Amino acid sequence: MRGLIRAALASAGLGMVAIAVIARWPIAESRDLPAPDGDAYRGAYLARSAGCVACHTNTAAGGAALAGGKALTTPFGSFVPPNITADPVHGIGDMTFAEFAAALRQGVRPDGKAYYPAFPYEFYADFSDQDIADLWAAIRTVPSIAEPAPAHDVRFPFNMRWGLKLWRAAYMKPADISPVLGKSDAWIRGQELVRGAAHCAACHTGRNIFGGLKDSEALAGSDSLPEGETAPSIRPEALKTNGWTVANLTYALKTSVMPNGDVFGGSMAEVVQTGTAFLDEGDREAIATYLLDPPEATRTASGAGASKNSAAVELAGDPVAETNEN
Amino acid sequence: MTRYNIFGALVLSAIGAAALAHNGATGVVMERMMGMSAMRDAMRDIAPMMQGQADYDEMAVQAAAAVLQQHAGKTMTQLFPEEAIPAASYARPEIWSNWERFSALADELNLYAEALAMAAPNGLVPQTAMTGAMNSMDHGNMPMQSAPKRFSVAELMGVEPLKDAAPAIASPAADETQAVGIDFKMMAADDVFEKVGQTCASCHSAFRKGK
């Protein structure tokens, strides 16, 4: 099915009938979702780790919390993270709990259409009902703002939301987070943050021309970030080549100071300042522990049986593994 | 090849290597890159101490603080004259459209560099048994440790500014240590070092282009 949809996406020859069918194709798994009691502190901690606060607040312009973020400029157009305060008209106050959950875990709007992947819901697919209830409670502690954020400015054909359903079907890869035998609790927690909430792959994994993440290049770096930025590889071999250790990576996620004495710039400095600097030390260490020792699958596409050394050699010859050496 | 030519080639390639290290920059761009690189090396030298990964050496911290002071504040800003940005430079045009913030950050760096020198004799905050507390088995989306909550809900949600953050330094007042209401002589060196790093990062995220 995926292959088929991808082929359809690639060939521009979609007729009107197909569009009409796709436009009606229901994508949300509708289910009655009772709202569990949410814990605002847990939710606020999660909203920080997951970047909700960072993206949906325009701090640079002095905007109110969650009232709408700075536009994300991409090759597809510019996306403005909307007002997600509890205001019923301009925010998300009129969403039901089930709709809020469908938005986060499935990327589906209350009207059944899909959200743009500029909203990194792929990484939130693993959130539990409790996580969502906690987020819901945390959002409700924030003063409502009765003003809409500016509209997106997305170019054709990407401004056609029905196309997003195809995109979702073809490329959405819900975060795959599963316990791995023989790994420490810190490692498991790190996996959950890196592959889920903290969505490191959203910037550090390459994307195809449709904006879908390339599996085979997981965390190997990307040059398709908003504003034309580049993010280097954060695979273990690349990290080790650049002098990263669990201790100094943990430290950098709080302070931005890199092992060579330079500091993070661009969006990574923001990730730290508005995100990982708020985490507990144990969580930063968990991220570092996981990144410096991920499971075989993320090492290399072909390296299932490869030893650590040969994987390192492979990566050393890979231009994306080469990172900022000044 | 004559001896003279070989010598000339050696000199040229040495210059070439130095220039390439800074993306082929010349003039004032080259100068500011060298200043930045000197600060980078100073940071690199003391970072492991600040992380508790190397023995604390007060003299080394003083030396690094001196390097930072030498390149921060006015010394830094005067190396950013308003001009068309040469290809070799990673400077962003916002430097000149938002000069006030840019120069405030350069001053802030100067302030924290002075503060680092003042705090150097204090050494590090005593390390608490941090990682021993990582025992959560349920792997829910929650912090690993059950340490005291560092931030309030309002801080986490961006509703309130951080309590432990130094107030933004609007204008460097006559007595700078007073202006921010923090007595740096009382602060642990690694806390001040963090502020230094955050100041470098704040400026870079707004005013330095990525690669």
PDB file of C-alpha atoms in Angstrom, chain A residues 50-217:
ATOM      1  CA  ALA A  50       8.543  17.927  23.185  1.00  0.00           C
ATOM      2  CA  GLY A  51       9.074  21.489  21.991  1.00  0.00           C
ATOM      3  CA  CYS A  52       5.377  22.456  22.180  1.00  0.00           C
ATOM      4  CA  VAL A  53       6.200  25.593  24.166  1.00  0.00           C
ATOM      5  CA  ALA A  54       9.201  26.491  21.996  1.00  0.00           C
ATOM      6  CA  CYS A  55       7.380  26.123  18.681  1.00  0.00           C
ATOM      7  CA  HIS A  56       4.031  27.605  19.658  1.00  0.00           C
ATOM      8  CA  THR A  57       5.467  30.702  21.378  1.00  0.00           C
ATOM      9  CA  ASN A  58       7.075  33.569  19.490  1.00  0.00           C
ATOM     10  CA  THR A  59       9.580  34.422  22.198  1.00  0.00           C
ATOM     11  CA  ALA A  60      11.777  36.592  19.968  1.00  0.00           C
ATOM     12  CA  ALA A  61       8.816  38.854  19.173  1.00  0.00           C
ATOM     13  CA  GLY A  62       7.696  38.944  22.818  1.00  0.00           C
ATOM     14  CA  GLY A  63       4.590  36.855  22.081  1.00  0.00           C
ATOM     15  CA  ALA A  64       2.453  35.347  24.846  1.00  0.00           C
ATOM     16  CA  ALA A  65       2.984  31.702  25.811  1.00  0.00           C
ATOM     17  CA  LEU A  66       1.422  29.250  23.308  1.00  0.00           C
ATOM     18  CA  ALA A  67      -0.315  32.088  21.439  1.00  0.00           C
ATOM     19  CA  GLY A  68       1.441  31.233  18.167  1.00  0.00           C
ATOM     20  CA  GLY A  69       5.052  30.734  17.155  1.00  0.00           C
ATOM     21  CA  LYS A  70       7.626  32.089  14.777  1.00  0.00           C
ATOM     22  CA  ALA A  71       6.961  31.053  11.150  1.00  0.00           C
ATOM     23  CA  LEU A  72       8.912  28.015   9.957  1.00  0.00           C
ATOM     24  CA  THR A  73      10.254  28.702   6.465  1.00  0.00           C
ATOM     25  CA  THR A  74      10.568  25.538   4.375  1.00  0.00           C
ATOM     26  CA  PRO A  75      10.793  24.740   0.659  1.00  0.00           C
ATOM     27  CA  PHE A  76       7.032  24.068   0.775  1.00  0.00           C
ATOM     28  CA  GLY A  77       6.163  27.464   2.161  1.00  0.00           C
ATOM     29  CA  SER A  78       5.990  29.078   5.548  1.00  0.00           C
ATOM     30  CA  PHE A  79       4.106  27.483   8.432  1.00  0.00           C
ATOM     31  CA  VAL A  80       2.996  29.375  11.492  1.00  0.00           C
ATOM     32  CA  PRO A  81       2.552  27.233  14.616  1.00  0.00           C
ATOM     33  CA  PRO A  82      -0.983  28.240  15.660  1.00  0.00           C
ATOM     34  CA  ASN A  83      -2.399  29.582  18.901  1.00  0.00           C
ATOM     35  CA  ILE A  84      -2.885  26.530  21.146  1.00  0.00           C
ATOM     36  CA  THR A  85      -4.039  28.319  24.268  1.00  0.00           C
ATOM     37  CA  ALA A  86      -7.446  27.255  25.604  1.00  0.00           C
ATOM     38  CA  ASP A  87      -9.253  30.114  23.844  1.00  0.00           C
ATOM     39  CA  PRO A  88     -12.340  28.466  22.252  1.00  0.00           C
ATOM     40  CA  VAL A  89     -12.279  30.576  19.083  1.00  0.00           C
ATOM     41  CA  HIS A  90      -8.654  31.352  18.305  1.00  0.00           C
ATOM     42  CA  GLY A  91      -7.019  28.583  20.302  1.00  0.00           C
ATOM     43  CA  ILE A  92      -7.915  24.936  20.848  1.00  0.00           C
ATOM     44  CA  GLY A  93     -10.428  25.410  23.659  1.00  0.00           C
ATOM     45  CA  ASP A  94     -13.244  23.889  21.640  1.00  0.00           C
ATOM     46  CA  MET A  95     -11.415  20.660  20.799  1.00  0.00           C
ATOM     47  CA  THR A  96     -12.633  17.569  22.613  1.00  0.00           C
ATOM     48  CA  PHE A  97     -10.056  15.454  24.396  1.00  0.00           C
ATOM     49  CA  ALA A  98     -10.354  12.810  21.661  1.00  0.00           C
ATOM     50  CA  GLU A  99      -9.738  15.444  18.972  1.00  0.00           C
ATOM     51  CA  PHE A 100      -6.707  16.755  20.834  1.00  0.00           C
ATOM     52  CA  ALA A 101      -5.371  13.192  21.089  1.00  0.00           C
ATOM     53  CA  ALA A 102      -5.990  12.561  17.365  1.00  0.00           C
ATOM     54  CA  ALA A 103      -4.168  15.793  16.515  1.00  0.00           C
ATOM     55  CA  LEU A 104      -1.100  14.841  18.520  1.00  0.00           C
ATOM     56  CA  ARG A 105      -0.828  11.131  17.889  1.00  0.00           C
ATOM     57  CA  GLN A 106      -2.208  10.911  14.384  1.00  0.00           C
ATOM     58  CA  GLY A 107      -1.869  14.356  12.872  1.00  0.00           C
ATOM     59  CA  VAL A 108      -5.578  14.545  12.127  1.00  0.00           C
ATOM     60  CA  ARG A 109      -7.680  17.692  12.453  1.00  0.00           C
ATOM     61  CA  PRO A 110     -11.113  17.762  14.044  1.00  0.00           C
ATOM     62  CA  ASP A 111     -12.612  18.081  10.536  1.00  0.00           C
ATOM     63  CA  GLY A 112     -10.861  14.883   9.448  1.00  0.00           C
ATOM     64  CA  LYS A 113      -8.229  16.572   7.298  1.00  0.00           C
ATOM     65  CA  ALA A 114      -4.540  16.115   8.021  1.00  0.00           C
ATOM     66  CA  TYR A 115      -2.077  18.505   9.612  1.00  0.00           C
ATOM     67  CA  TYR A 116       1.126  19.512   7.863  1.00  0.00           C
ATOM     68  CA  PRO A 117       4.149  17.594   9.088  1.00  0.00           C
ATOM     69  CA  ALA A 118       5.729  20.917  10.113  1.00  0.00           C
ATOM     70  CA  PHE A 119       3.819  19.922  13.254  1.00  0.00           C
ATOM     71  CA  PRO A 120       6.041  16.956  14.193  1.00  0.00           C
ATOM     72  CA  TYR A 121       3.211  14.633  15.251  1.00  0.00           C
ATOM     73  CA  GLU A 122       5.077  11.621  13.866  1.00  0.00           C
ATOM     74  CA  PHE A 123       7.157  11.789  17.014  1.00  0.00           C
ATOM     75  CA  TYR A 124       4.206  11.988  19.362  1.00  0.00           C
ATOM     76  CA  ALA A 125       2.495   8.795  18.159  1.00  0.00           C
ATOM     77  CA  ASP A 126       3.720   6.880  21.182  1.00  0.00           C
ATOM     78  CA  PHE A 127       2.260   9.269  23.781  1.00  0.00           C
ATOM     79  CA  SER A 128      -0.039   7.475  26.211  1.00  0.00           C
ATOM     80  CA  ASP A 129      -3.556   8.663  27.039  1.00  0.00           C
ATOM     81  CA  GLN A 130      -2.085   9.810  30.338  1.00  0.00           C
ATOM     82  CA  ASP A 131       0.611  11.881  28.581  1.00  0.00           C
ATOM     83  CA  ILE A 132      -2.060  13.573  26.466  1.00  0.00           C
ATOM     84  CA  ALA A 133      -4.246  14.271  29.486  1.00  0.00           C
ATOM     85  CA  ASP A 134      -1.230  15.775  31.243  1.00  0.00           C
ATOM     86  CA  LEU A 135      -0.497  18.036  28.265  1.00  0.00           C
ATOM     87  CA  TRP A 136      -4.152  19.022  28.161  1.00  0.00           C
ATOM     88  CA  ALA A 137      -4.031  19.983  31.853  1.00  0.00           C
ATOM     89  CA  ALA A 138      -0.791  21.934  31.405  1.00  0.00           C
ATOM     90  CA  ILE A 139      -2.155  23.903  28.439  1.00  0.00           C
ATOM     91  CA  ARG A 140      -5.139  24.876  30.559  1.00  0.00           C
ATOM     92  CA  THR A 141      -2.878  26.578  33.120  1.00  0.00           C
ATOM     93  CA  VAL A 142      -1.750  29.048  30.423  1.00  0.00           C
ATOM     94  CA  PRO A 143      -3.773  32.270  30.015  1.00  0.00           C
ATOM     95  CA  SER A 144      -6.040  32.118  26.951  1.00  0.00           C
ATOM     96  CA  ILE A 145      -5.216  34.540  24.189  1.00  0.00           C
ATOM     97  CA  ALA A 146      -8.131  35.632  22.031  1.00  0.00           C
ATOM     98  CA  GLU A 147      -6.084  36.358  18.929  1.00  0.00           C
ATOM     99  CA  PRO A 148      -5.311  34.100  16.007  1.00  0.00           C
ATOM    100  CA  ALA A 149      -1.751  33.466  14.867  1.00  0.00           C
ATOM    101  CA  PRO A 150      -1.093  34.563  11.253  1.00  0.00           C
ATOM    102  CA  ALA A 151      -2.082  32.102   8.503  1.00  0.00           C
ATOM    103  CA  HIS A 152       0.369  29.759   6.772  1.00  0.00           C
ATOM    104  CA  ASP A 153       1.783  30.832   3.455  1.00  0.00           C
ATOM    105  CA  VAL A 154       2.116  27.551   1.615  1.00  0.00           C
ATOM    106  CA  ARG A 155       2.596  27.254  -2.106  1.00  0.00           C
ATOM    107  CA  PHE A 156       0.631  25.101  -4.520  1.00  0.00           C
ATOM    108  CA  PRO A 157       0.254  22.136  -4.532  1.00  0.00           C
ATOM    109  CA  PHE A 158       1.219  21.836  -0.889  1.00  0.00           C
ATOM    110  CA  ASN A 159      -1.597  24.170   0.115  1.00  0.00           C
ATOM    111  CA  MET A 160      -4.059  21.402  -0.775  1.00  0.00           C
ATOM    112  CA  ARG A 161      -4.693  19.628   2.489  1.00  0.00           C
ATOM    113  CA  TRP A 162      -6.161  16.520   0.850  1.00  0.00           C
ATOM    114  CA  GLY A 163      -2.666  15.807  -0.455  1.00  0.00           C
ATOM    115  CA  LEU A 164      -1.488  15.540   3.112  1.00  0.00           C
ATOM    116  CA  LYS A 165      -3.498  12.405   3.603  1.00  0.00           C
ATOM    117  CA  LEU A 166      -1.413  10.768   0.935  1.00  0.00           C
ATOM    118  CA  TRP A 167       1.674  12.160   2.561  1.00  0.00           C
ATOM    119  CA  ARG A 168       0.661  10.739   5.901  1.00  0.00           C
ATOM    120  CA  ALA A 169      -0.073   7.351   4.445  1.00  0.00           C
ATOM    121  CA  ALA A 170       3.173   7.226   2.544  1.00  0.00           C
ATOM    122  CA  TYR A 171       5.613   8.759   4.950  1.00  0.00           C
ATOM    123  CA  MET A 172       4.292   9.059   8.451  1.00  0.00           C
ATOM    124  CA  LYS A 173       6.334   6.739  10.577  1.00  0.00           C
ATOM    125  CA  PRO A 174       5.078   6.717  14.090  1.00  0.00           C
ATOM    126  CA  ALA A 175       7.979   6.786  16.501  1.00  0.00           C
ATOM    127  CA  ASP A 176       9.037   3.203  17.110  1.00  0.00           C
ATOM    128  CA  ILE A 177      10.016   2.955  20.710  1.00  0.00           C
ATOM    129  CA  SER A 178      10.375  -0.475  22.189  1.00  0.00           C
ATOM    130  CA  PRO A 179      12.324  -1.863  25.080  1.00  0.00           C
ATOM    131  CA  VAL A 180      15.596  -3.444  24.022  1.00  0.00           C
ATOM    132  CA  LEU A 181      16.993  -6.293  26.053  1.00  0.00           C
ATOM    133  CA  GLY A 182      20.220  -5.693  27.875  1.00  0.00           C
ATOM    134  CA  LYS A 183      20.018  -1.898  27.835  1.00  0.00           C
ATOM    135  CA  SER A 184      19.996   0.273  30.920  1.00  0.00           C
ATOM    136  CA  ASP A 185      17.001   2.276  32.089  1.00  0.00           C
ATOM    137  CA  ALA A 186      18.849   5.435  31.106  1.00  0.00           C
ATOM    138  CA  TRP A 187      19.306   4.096  27.593  1.00  0.00           C
ATOM    139  CA  ILE A 188      15.619   3.177  27.303  1.00  0.00           C
ATOM    140  CA  ARG A 189      14.578   6.589  28.563  1.00  0.00           C
ATOM    141  CA  GLY A 190      17.040   8.162  26.106  1.00  0.00           C
ATOM    142  CA  GLN A 191      15.544   6.201  23.226  1.00  0.00           C
ATOM    143  CA  GLU A 192      12.116   7.408  24.187  1.00  0.00           C
ATOM    144  CA  LEU A 193      13.211  11.050  24.250  1.00  0.00           C
ATOM    145  CA  VAL A 194      15.392  10.980  21.125  1.00  0.00           C
ATOM    146  CA  ARG A 195      12.980   9.008  18.943  1.00  0.00           C
ATOM    147  CA  GLY A 196       9.827  10.387  20.520  1.00  0.00           C
ATOM    148  CA  ALA A 197       9.102  13.574  22.400  1.00  0.00           C
ATOM    149  CA  ALA A 198      12.414  15.416  21.887  1.00  0.00           C
ATOM    150  CA  HIS A 199      12.188  14.667  18.114  1.00  0.00           C
ATOM    151  CA  CYS A 200      15.920  14.960  17.412  1.00  0.00           C
ATOM    152  CA  ALA A 201      15.348  13.165  14.097  1.00  0.00           C
ATOM    153  CA  ALA A 202      13.028  15.938  12.894  1.00  0.00           C
ATOM    154  CA  CYS A 203      16.168  17.939  12.153  1.00  0.00           C
ATOM    155  CA  HIS A 204      18.974  15.372  12.154  1.00  0.00           C
ATOM    156  CA  THR A 205      17.457  12.893   9.667  1.00  0.00           C
ATOM    157  CA  GLY A 206      17.392  13.677   5.948  1.00  0.00           C
ATOM    158  CA  ARG A 207      14.097  14.185   4.126  1.00  0.00           C
ATOM    159  CA  ASN A 208      13.013  13.275   0.609  1.00  0.00           C
ATOM    160  CA  ILE A 209      11.531  15.821  -1.778  1.00  0.00           C
ATOM    161  CA  PHE A 210       8.120  15.326  -0.199  1.00  0.00           C
ATOM    162  CA  GLY A 211       9.429  16.100   3.237  1.00  0.00           C
ATOM    163  CA  GLY A 212       9.251  12.471   4.412  1.00  0.00           C
ATOM    164  CA  LEU A 213      12.027  11.285   6.733  1.00  0.00           C
ATOM    165  CA  LYS A 214      14.510   8.894   5.122  1.00  0.00           C
ATOM    166  CA  ASP A 215      14.665   5.725   7.232  1.00  0.00           C
ATOM    167  CA  SER A 216      18.059   4.707   6.014  1.00  0.00           C
ATOM    168  CA  GLU A 217      19.585   8.007   7.057  1.00  0.00           C
TER     169      GLU A 217
END
